[in-house]
CSV table of C-alpha atoms and ligand atoms in Angstrom, one decimal:
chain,number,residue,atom,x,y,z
A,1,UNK,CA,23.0,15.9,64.7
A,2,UNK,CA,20.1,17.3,62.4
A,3,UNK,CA,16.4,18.0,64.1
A,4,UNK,CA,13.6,15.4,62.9
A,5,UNK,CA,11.6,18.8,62.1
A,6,UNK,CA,9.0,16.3,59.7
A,7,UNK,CA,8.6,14.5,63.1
A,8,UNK,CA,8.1,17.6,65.2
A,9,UNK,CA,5.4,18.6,62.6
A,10,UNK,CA,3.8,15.7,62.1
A,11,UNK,CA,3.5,15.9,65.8
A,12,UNK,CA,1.7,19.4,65.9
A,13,UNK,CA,-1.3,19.0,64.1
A,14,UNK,CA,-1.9,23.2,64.5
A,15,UNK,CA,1.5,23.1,62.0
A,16,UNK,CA,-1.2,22.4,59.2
A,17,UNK,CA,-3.4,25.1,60.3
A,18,UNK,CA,-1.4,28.1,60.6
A,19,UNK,CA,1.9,29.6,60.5
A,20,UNK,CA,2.7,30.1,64.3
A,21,UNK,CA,5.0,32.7,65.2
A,22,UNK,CA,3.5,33.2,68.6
A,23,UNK,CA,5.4,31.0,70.7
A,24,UNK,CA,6.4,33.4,73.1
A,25,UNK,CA,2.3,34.0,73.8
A,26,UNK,CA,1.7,30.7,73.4
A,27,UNK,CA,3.0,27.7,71.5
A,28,UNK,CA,1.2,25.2,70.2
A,29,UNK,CA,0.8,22.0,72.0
A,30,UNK,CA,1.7,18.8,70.4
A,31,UNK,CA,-0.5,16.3,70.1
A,32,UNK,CA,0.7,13.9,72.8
A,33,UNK,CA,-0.1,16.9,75.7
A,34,UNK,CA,-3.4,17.5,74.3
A,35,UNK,CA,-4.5,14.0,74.3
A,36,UNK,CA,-3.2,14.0,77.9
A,37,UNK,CA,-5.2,16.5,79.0
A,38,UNK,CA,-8.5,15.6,76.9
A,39,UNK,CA,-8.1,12.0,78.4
A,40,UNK,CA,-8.1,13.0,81.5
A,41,UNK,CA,-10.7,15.5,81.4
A,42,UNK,CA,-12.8,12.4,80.2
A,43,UNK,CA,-11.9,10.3,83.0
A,44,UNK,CA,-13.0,12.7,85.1
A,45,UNK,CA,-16.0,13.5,83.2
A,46,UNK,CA,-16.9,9.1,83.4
A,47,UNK,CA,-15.2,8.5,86.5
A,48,UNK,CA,-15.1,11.6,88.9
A,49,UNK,CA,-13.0,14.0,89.5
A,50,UNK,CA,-11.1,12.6,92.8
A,51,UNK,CA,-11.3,8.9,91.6
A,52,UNK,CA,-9.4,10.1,88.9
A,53,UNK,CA,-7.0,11.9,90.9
A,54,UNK,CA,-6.2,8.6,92.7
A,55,UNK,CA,-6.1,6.6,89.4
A,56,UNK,CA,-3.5,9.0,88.2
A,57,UNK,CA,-1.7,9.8,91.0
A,58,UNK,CA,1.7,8.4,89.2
A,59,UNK,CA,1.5,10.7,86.5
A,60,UNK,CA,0.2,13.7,88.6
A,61,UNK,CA,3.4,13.2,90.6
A,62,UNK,CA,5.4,12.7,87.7
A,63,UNK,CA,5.1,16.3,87.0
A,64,UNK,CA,7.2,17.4,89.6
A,65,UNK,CA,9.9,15.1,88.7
A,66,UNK,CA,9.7,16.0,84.9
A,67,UNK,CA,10.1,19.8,86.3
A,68,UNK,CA,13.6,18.7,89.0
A,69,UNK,CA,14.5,16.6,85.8
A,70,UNK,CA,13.9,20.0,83.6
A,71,UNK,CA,15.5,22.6,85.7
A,72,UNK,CA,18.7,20.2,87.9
A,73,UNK,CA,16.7,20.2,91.4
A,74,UNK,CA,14.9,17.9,93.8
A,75,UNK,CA,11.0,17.2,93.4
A,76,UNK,CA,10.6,18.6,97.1
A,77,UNK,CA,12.0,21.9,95.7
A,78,UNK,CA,9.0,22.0,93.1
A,79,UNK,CA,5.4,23.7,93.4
A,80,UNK,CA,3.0,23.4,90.6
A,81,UNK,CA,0.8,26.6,90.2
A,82,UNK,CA,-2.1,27.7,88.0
A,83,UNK,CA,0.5,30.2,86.2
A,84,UNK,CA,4.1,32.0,86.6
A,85,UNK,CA,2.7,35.5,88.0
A,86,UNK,CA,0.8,33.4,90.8
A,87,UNK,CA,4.2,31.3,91.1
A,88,UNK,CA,6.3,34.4,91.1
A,89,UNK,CA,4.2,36.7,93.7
A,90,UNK,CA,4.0,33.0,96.3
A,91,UNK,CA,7.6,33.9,96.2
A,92,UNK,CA,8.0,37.5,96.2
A,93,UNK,CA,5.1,38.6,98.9
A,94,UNK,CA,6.7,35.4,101.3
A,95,UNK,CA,10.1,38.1,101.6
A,96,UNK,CA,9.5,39.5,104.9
A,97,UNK,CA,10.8,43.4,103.6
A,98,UNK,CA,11.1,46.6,106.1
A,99,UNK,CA,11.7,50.2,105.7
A,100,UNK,CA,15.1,50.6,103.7
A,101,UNK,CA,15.7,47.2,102.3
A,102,UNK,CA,16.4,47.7,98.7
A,103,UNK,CA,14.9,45.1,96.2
A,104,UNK,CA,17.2,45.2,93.2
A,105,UNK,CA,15.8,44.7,89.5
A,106,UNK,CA,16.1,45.3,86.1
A,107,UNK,CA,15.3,47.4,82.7
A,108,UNK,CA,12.7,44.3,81.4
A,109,UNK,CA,11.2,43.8,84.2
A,110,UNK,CA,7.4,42.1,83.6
A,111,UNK,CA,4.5,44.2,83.9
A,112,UNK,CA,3.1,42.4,87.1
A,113,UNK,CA,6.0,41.7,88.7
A,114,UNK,CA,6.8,45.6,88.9
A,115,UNK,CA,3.1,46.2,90.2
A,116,UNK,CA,3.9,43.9,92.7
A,117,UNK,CA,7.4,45.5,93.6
A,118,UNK,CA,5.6,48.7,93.6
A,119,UNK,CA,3.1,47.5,95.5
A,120,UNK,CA,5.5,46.2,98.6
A,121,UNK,CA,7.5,49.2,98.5
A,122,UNK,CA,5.0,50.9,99.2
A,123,UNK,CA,3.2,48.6,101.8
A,124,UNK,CA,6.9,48.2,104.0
A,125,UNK,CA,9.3,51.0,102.7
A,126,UNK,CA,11.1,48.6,100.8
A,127,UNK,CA,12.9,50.6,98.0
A,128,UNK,CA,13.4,49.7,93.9
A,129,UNK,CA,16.7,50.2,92.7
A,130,UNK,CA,16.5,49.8,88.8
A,131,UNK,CA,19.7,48.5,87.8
A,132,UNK,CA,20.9,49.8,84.1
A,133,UNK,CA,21.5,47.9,80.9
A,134,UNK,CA,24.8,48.3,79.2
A,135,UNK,CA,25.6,49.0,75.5
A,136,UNK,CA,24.5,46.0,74.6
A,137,UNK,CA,21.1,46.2,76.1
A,138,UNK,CA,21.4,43.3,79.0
A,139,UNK,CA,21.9,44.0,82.3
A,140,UNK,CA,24.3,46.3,83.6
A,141,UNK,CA,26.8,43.6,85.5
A,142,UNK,CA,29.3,46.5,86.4
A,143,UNK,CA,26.1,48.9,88.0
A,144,UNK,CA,24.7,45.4,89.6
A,145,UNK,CA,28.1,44.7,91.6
A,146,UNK,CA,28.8,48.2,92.1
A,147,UNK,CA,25.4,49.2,93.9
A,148,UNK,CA,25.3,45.6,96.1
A,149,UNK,CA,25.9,46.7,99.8
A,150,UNK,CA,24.2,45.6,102.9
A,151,UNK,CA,20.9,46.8,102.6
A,152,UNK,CA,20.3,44.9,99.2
A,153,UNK,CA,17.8,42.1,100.3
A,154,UNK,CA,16.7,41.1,96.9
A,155,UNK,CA,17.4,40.8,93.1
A,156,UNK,CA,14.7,40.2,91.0
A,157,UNK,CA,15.1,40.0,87.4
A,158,UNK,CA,13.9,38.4,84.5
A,159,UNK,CA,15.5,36.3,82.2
A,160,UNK,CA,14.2,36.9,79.2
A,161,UNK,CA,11.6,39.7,78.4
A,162,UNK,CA,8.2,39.5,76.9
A,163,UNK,CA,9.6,42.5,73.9
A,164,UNK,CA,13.2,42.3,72.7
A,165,UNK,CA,15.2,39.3,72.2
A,166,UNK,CA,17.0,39.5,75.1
A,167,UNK,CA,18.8,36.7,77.1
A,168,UNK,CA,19.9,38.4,79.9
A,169,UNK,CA,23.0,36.9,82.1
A,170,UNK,CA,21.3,35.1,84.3
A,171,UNK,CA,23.9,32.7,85.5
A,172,UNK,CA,26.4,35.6,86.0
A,173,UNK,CA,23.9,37.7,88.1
A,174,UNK,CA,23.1,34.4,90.3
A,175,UNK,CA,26.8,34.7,91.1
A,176,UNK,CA,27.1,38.0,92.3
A,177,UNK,CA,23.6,37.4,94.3
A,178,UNK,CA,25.7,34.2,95.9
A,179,UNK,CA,28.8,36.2,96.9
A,180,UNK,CA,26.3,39.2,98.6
A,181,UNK,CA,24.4,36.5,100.3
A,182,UNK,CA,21.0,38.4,99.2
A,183,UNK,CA,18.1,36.3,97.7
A,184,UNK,CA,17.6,36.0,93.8
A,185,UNK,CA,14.1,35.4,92.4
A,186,UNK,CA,14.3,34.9,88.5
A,187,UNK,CA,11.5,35.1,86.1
A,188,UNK,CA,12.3,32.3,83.5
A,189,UNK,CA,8.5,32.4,81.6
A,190,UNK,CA,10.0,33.1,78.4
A,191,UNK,CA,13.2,31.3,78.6
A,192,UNK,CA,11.3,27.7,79.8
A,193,UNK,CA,11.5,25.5,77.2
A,194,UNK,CA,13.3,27.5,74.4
A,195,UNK,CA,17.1,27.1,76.1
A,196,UNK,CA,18.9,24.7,78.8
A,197,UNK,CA,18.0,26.1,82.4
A,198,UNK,CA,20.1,25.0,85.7
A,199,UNK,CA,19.0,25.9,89.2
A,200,UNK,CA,22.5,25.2,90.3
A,201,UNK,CA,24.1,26.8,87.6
A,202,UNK,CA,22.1,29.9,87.5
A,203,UNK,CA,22.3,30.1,91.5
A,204,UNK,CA,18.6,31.0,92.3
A,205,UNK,CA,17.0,31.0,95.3
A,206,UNK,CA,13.5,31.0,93.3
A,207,UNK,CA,12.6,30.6,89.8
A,208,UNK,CA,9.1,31.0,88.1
A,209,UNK,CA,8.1,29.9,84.8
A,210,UNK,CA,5.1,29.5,82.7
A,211,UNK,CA,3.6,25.9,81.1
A,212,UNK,CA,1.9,27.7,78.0
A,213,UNK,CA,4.9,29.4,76.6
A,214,UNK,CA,7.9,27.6,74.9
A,215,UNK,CA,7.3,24.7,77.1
A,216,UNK,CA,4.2,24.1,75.0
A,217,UNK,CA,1.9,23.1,77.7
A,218,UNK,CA,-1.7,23.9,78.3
A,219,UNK,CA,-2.7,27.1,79.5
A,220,UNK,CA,-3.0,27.6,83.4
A,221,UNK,CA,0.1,25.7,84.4
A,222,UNK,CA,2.8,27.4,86.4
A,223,UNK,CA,5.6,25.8,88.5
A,224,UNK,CA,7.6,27.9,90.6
A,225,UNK,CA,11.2,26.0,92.4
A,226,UNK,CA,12.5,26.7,95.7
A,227,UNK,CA,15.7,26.3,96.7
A,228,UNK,CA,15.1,23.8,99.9
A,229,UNK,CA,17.7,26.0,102.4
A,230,UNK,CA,15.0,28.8,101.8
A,231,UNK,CA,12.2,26.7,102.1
A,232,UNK,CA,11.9,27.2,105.7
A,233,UNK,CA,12.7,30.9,106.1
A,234,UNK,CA,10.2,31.7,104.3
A,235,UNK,CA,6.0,31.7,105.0
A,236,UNK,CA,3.9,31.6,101.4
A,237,UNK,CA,1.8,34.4,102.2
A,238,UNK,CA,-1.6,32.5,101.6
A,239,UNK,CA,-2.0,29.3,103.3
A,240,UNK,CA,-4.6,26.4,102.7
A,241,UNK,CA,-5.0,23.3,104.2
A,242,UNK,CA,-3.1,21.5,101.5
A,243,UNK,CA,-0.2,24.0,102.0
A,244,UNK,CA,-0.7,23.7,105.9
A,245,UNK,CA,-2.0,21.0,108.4
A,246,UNK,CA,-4.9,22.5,110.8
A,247,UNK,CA,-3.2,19.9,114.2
A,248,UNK,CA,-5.2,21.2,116.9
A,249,UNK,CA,-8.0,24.0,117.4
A,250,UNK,CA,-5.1,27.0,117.7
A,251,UNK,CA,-2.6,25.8,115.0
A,252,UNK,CA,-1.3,24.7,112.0
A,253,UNK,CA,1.4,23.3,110.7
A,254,UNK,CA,3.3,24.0,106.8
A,255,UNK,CA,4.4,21.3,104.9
A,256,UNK,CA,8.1,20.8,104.8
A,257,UNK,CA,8.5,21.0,100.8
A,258,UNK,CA,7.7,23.8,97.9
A,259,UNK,CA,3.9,22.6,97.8
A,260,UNK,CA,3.9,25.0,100.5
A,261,UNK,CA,3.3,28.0,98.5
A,262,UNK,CA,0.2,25.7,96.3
A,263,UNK,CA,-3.2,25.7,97.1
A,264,UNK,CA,-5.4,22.4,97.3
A,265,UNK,CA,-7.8,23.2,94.5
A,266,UNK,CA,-5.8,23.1,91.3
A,267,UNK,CA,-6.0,22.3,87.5
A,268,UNK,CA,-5.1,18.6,87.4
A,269,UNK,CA,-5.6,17.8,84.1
A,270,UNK,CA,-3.4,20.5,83.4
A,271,UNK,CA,-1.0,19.2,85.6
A,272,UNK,CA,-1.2,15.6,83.9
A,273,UNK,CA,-0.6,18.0,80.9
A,274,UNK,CA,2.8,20.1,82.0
A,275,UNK,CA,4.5,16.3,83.1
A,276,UNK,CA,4.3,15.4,79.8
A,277,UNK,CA,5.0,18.6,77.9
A,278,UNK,CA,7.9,18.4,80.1
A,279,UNK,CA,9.3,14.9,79.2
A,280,UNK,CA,8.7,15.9,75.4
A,281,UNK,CA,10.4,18.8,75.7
A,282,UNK,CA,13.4,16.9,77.3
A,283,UNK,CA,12.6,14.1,74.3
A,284,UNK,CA,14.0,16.6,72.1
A,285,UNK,CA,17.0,18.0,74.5
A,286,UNK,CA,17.4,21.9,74.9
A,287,UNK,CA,21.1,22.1,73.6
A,288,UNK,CA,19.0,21.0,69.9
A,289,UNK,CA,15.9,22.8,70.9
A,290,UNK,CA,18.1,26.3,71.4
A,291,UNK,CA,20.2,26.0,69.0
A,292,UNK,CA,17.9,25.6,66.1
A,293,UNK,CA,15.6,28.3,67.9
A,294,UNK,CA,18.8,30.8,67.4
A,295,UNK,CA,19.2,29.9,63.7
A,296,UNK,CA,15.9,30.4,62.6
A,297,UNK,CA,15.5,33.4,64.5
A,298,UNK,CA,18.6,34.6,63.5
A,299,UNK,CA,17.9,33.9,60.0
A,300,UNK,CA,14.1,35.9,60.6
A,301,UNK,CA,16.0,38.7,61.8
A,302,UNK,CA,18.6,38.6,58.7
A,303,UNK,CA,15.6,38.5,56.3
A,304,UNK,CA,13.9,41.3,58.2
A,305,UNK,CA,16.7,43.6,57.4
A,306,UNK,CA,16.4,43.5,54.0
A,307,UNK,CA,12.8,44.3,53.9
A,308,UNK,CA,12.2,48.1,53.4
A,309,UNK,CA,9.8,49.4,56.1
A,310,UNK,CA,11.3,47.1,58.8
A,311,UNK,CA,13.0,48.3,61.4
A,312,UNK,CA,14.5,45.7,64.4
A,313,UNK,CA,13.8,46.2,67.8
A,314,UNK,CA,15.9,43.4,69.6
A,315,UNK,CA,18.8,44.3,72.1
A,316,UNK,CA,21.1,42.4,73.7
A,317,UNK,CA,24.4,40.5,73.6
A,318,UNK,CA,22.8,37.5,73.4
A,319,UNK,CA,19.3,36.7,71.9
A,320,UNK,CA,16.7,33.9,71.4
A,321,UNK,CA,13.7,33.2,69.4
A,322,UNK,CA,11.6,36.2,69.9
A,323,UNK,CA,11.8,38.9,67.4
A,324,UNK,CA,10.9,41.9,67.3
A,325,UNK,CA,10.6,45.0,64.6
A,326,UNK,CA,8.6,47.9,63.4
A,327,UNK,CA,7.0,48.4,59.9
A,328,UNK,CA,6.8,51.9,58.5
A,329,UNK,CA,3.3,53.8,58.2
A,330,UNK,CA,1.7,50.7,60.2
A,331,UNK,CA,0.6,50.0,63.7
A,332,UNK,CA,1.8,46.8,65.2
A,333,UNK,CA,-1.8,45.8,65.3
A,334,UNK,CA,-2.3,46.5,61.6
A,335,UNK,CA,0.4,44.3,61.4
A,336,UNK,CA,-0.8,41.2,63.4
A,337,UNK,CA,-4.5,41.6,61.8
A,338,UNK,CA,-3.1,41.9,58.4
A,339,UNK,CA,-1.2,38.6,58.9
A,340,UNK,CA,-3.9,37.0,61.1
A,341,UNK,CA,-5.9,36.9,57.4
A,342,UNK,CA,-3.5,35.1,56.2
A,343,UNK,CA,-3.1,32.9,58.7
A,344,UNK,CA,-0.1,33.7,60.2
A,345,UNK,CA,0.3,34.3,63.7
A,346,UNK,CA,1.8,36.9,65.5
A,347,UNK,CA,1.3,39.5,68.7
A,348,UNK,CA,1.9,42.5,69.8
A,349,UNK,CA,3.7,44.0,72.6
A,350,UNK,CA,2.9,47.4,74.3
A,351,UNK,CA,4.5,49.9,76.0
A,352,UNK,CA,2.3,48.9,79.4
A,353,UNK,CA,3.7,45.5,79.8
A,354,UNK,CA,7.5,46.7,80.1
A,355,UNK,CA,7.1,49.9,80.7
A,356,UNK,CA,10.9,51.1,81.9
A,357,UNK,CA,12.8,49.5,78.6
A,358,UNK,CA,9.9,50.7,76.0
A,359,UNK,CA,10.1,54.3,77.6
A,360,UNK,CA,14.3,54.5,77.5
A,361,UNK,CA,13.8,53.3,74.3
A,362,UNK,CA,10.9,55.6,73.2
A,363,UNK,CA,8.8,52.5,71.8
A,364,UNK,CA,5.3,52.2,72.3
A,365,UNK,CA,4.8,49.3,70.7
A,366,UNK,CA,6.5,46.2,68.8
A,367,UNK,CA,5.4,43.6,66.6
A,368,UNK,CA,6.7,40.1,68.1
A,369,UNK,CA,7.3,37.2,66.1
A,370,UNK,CA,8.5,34.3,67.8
A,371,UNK,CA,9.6,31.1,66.3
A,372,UNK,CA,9.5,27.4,67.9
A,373,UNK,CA,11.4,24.4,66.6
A,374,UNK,CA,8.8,23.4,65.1
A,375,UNK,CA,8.8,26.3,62.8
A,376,UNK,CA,10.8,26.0,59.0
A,377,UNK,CA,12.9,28.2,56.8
A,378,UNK,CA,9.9,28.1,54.4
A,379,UNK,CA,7.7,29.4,56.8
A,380,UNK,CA,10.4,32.5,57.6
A,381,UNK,CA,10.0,32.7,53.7
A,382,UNK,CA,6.2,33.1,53.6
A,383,UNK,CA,6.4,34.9,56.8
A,384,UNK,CA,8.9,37.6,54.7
A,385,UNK,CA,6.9,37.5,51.3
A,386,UNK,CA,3.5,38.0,53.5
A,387,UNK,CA,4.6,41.2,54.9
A,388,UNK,CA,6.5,42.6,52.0
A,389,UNK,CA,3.2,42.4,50.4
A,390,UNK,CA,1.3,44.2,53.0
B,1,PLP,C1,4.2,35.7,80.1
B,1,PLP,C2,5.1,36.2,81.1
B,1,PLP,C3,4.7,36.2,82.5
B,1,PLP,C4,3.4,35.7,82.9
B,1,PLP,O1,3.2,34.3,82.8
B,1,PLP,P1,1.7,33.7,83.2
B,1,PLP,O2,1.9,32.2,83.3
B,1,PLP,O3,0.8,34.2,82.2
B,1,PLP,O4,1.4,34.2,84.5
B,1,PLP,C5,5.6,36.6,83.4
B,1,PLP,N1,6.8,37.1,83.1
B,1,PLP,C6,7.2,37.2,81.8
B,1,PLP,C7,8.6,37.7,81.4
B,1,PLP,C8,6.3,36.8,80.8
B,1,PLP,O5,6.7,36.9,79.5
């Protein structure tokens, strides 16, 4: 089957604008979320904001089953959230940790998601155990089932990180987390939207992704899924009266499903927004979505090689649509400015936001160019002849 990549254009205006290789920062909406979210800003705007809730409350809840539809679990396992590092720490600070219990992660681990670790660890005693990467540059499976014993109360590890390429094995390390019996909190932000995802498969206890990445939703949207036989063990650490029920003077009482760990107060035009990113998204299938995503990053990376000056920075057995390199005699911000004036898009990834693979790896910083669907092997082209001539 071939992608309708006319259609998918004609259906991103910003296609005409610039050439977008800053998916992995943000993609670019298509026109169908955008008008969803402007429309409803305007009936809010004529209407009022809580009228309009209730003369949208279909497609408000439609959200949460285009995210169960999205990712193979129930709507009651779902929690909409302003962003994935809200959606991931609900998670993460609800883990009741004491003194000893280690919290397993990875090389890639997110910049805020280690501040929190780091933080707990140091509030309870909790311990980090950094698991290795192998040759290839994913996760160490060997070191991972080697170091499990009983003290292991957690893995958390992202799926695919902000600066290399990497698709690390999710799936495999959900299985080994199932056979330990410890919890497993996955950080899917950059893998949303660009590649099949599957609760069930994968074998998470929690997963936490981002709306404005490869999703191509607006910005502050966030969903974070619970597996429901964890759902009550575990008390979000903040608590509102839409995540709770104040029943009498001296207590309370938490809502049964994942909209525990949401707050009342939220960005519903947004959410109107994420619903229907979703269902586009799932218009176009992942299986088609990923694999064209490989081939033109593939063929970026290819092209790259050639180029003199370039060097690649992606590791791992298995990659996706972020790319990364260095150019000779050039900072990675001369890079994205000098590219920015011709209107192409890229960003730049420091040494601050991963910190433990840029340091093994002696980086301090990449350029990232990450492609979309949408994107064409002419723009890879211009992309090429653009930097050649910087
Ligand atoms: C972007 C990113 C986040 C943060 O997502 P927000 O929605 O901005 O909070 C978390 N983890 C990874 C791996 C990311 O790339």
């Amino acid at each position: 089957m071939s992608f309708d990549i006319q259609k998918a254009r004609q259906e991103t205006p910003g296609c005409q604008e610039v050439l977008h290789f800053n998916n992995a920062g943000l993609a670019l909406m298509p026109q169908l979320v955008f008008e969803t979210v402007v429309s409803y800003l305007q009936e809010e705007y004529m209407h009022g904001g809580y009228e309009t809730v209730l003369a949208r409350s279909q497609q408000l809840e439609h959200a949460y089953d285009a995210c169960a539809t999205l990712l193979n679990c129930q709507r009651e396992e779902i929690a909409i959230i302003e962003n994935a590092t809200r959606a991931w720490d609900m998670a993460f600070y609800s883990i009741p940790f004491s003194p000893g219990d280690r919290i397993l992660t990875g090389m890639d681990e997110y910049a805020s998601n280690y501040i929190a670790l780091l933080q707990v660890a140091r509030k309870t005693g909790a311990v980090i155990d950094v698991i290795p990467n192998d040759e290839s540059g994913q996760i160490s499976l060997a070191a991972l089932r080697n170091t499990i014993d009983e003290r292991v109360k957690l893995i958390a590890l992202t799926h695919v990180p902000t600066n290399s390429g990497l698709v690390n094995p999710a799936g495999e390390v959900g299985q080994i987390a199932r056979e330990a019996g410890v919890l497993y909190l996955l950080d899917a932000c950059q893998s949303i939207g660009q590649m099949p995802l599957d609760v069930q498969a994968i074998g998470c206890d929690f997963l936490s992704a981002t709306g404005r990445k490869f999703l191509r939703a607006p910005r502050g949207t966030g969903l974070l899924y619970v597996r429901k036989s964890r759902l009550e063990q575990l008390e979000p650490p903040f608590l509102d009266l839409h995540a709770a029920e104040w029943t009498t003077p001296d207590h309370y009482q938490i809502r049964d499903d994942a909209r525990r760990f949401e707050n009342w107060e939220t960005n519903f035009a947004g959410k109107a927004g994420l619903g229907v990113a979703i269902d586009y998204t799932l218009s176009w299938g992942l299986e088609p979505i990923q694999e064209r995503v490989i081939a033109l990053a593939t063929r970026l990376r290819t092209q790259l090689q050639t180029l003199p000056g370039i060097t690649l920075r992606d590791i791992g057995a298995k990659k996706c649509g972020i790319v990364t390199f260095q150019v000779q005699g050039k900072t990675a911000e001369q890079i994205r400015e000098s590219l920015a004036q011709h209107s192409i898009n890229v960003s730049v990834s420091d040494r601050s936001s991963t910190r433990l693979d840029m340091e093994a790896r002696g980086l301090e910083e990449v350029v990232r160019a990450s492609v979309h669907y949408y994107n064409t092997e002419e723009e890879i082209e211009r992309f090429c002849t653009a930097l050649v001539s910087l």
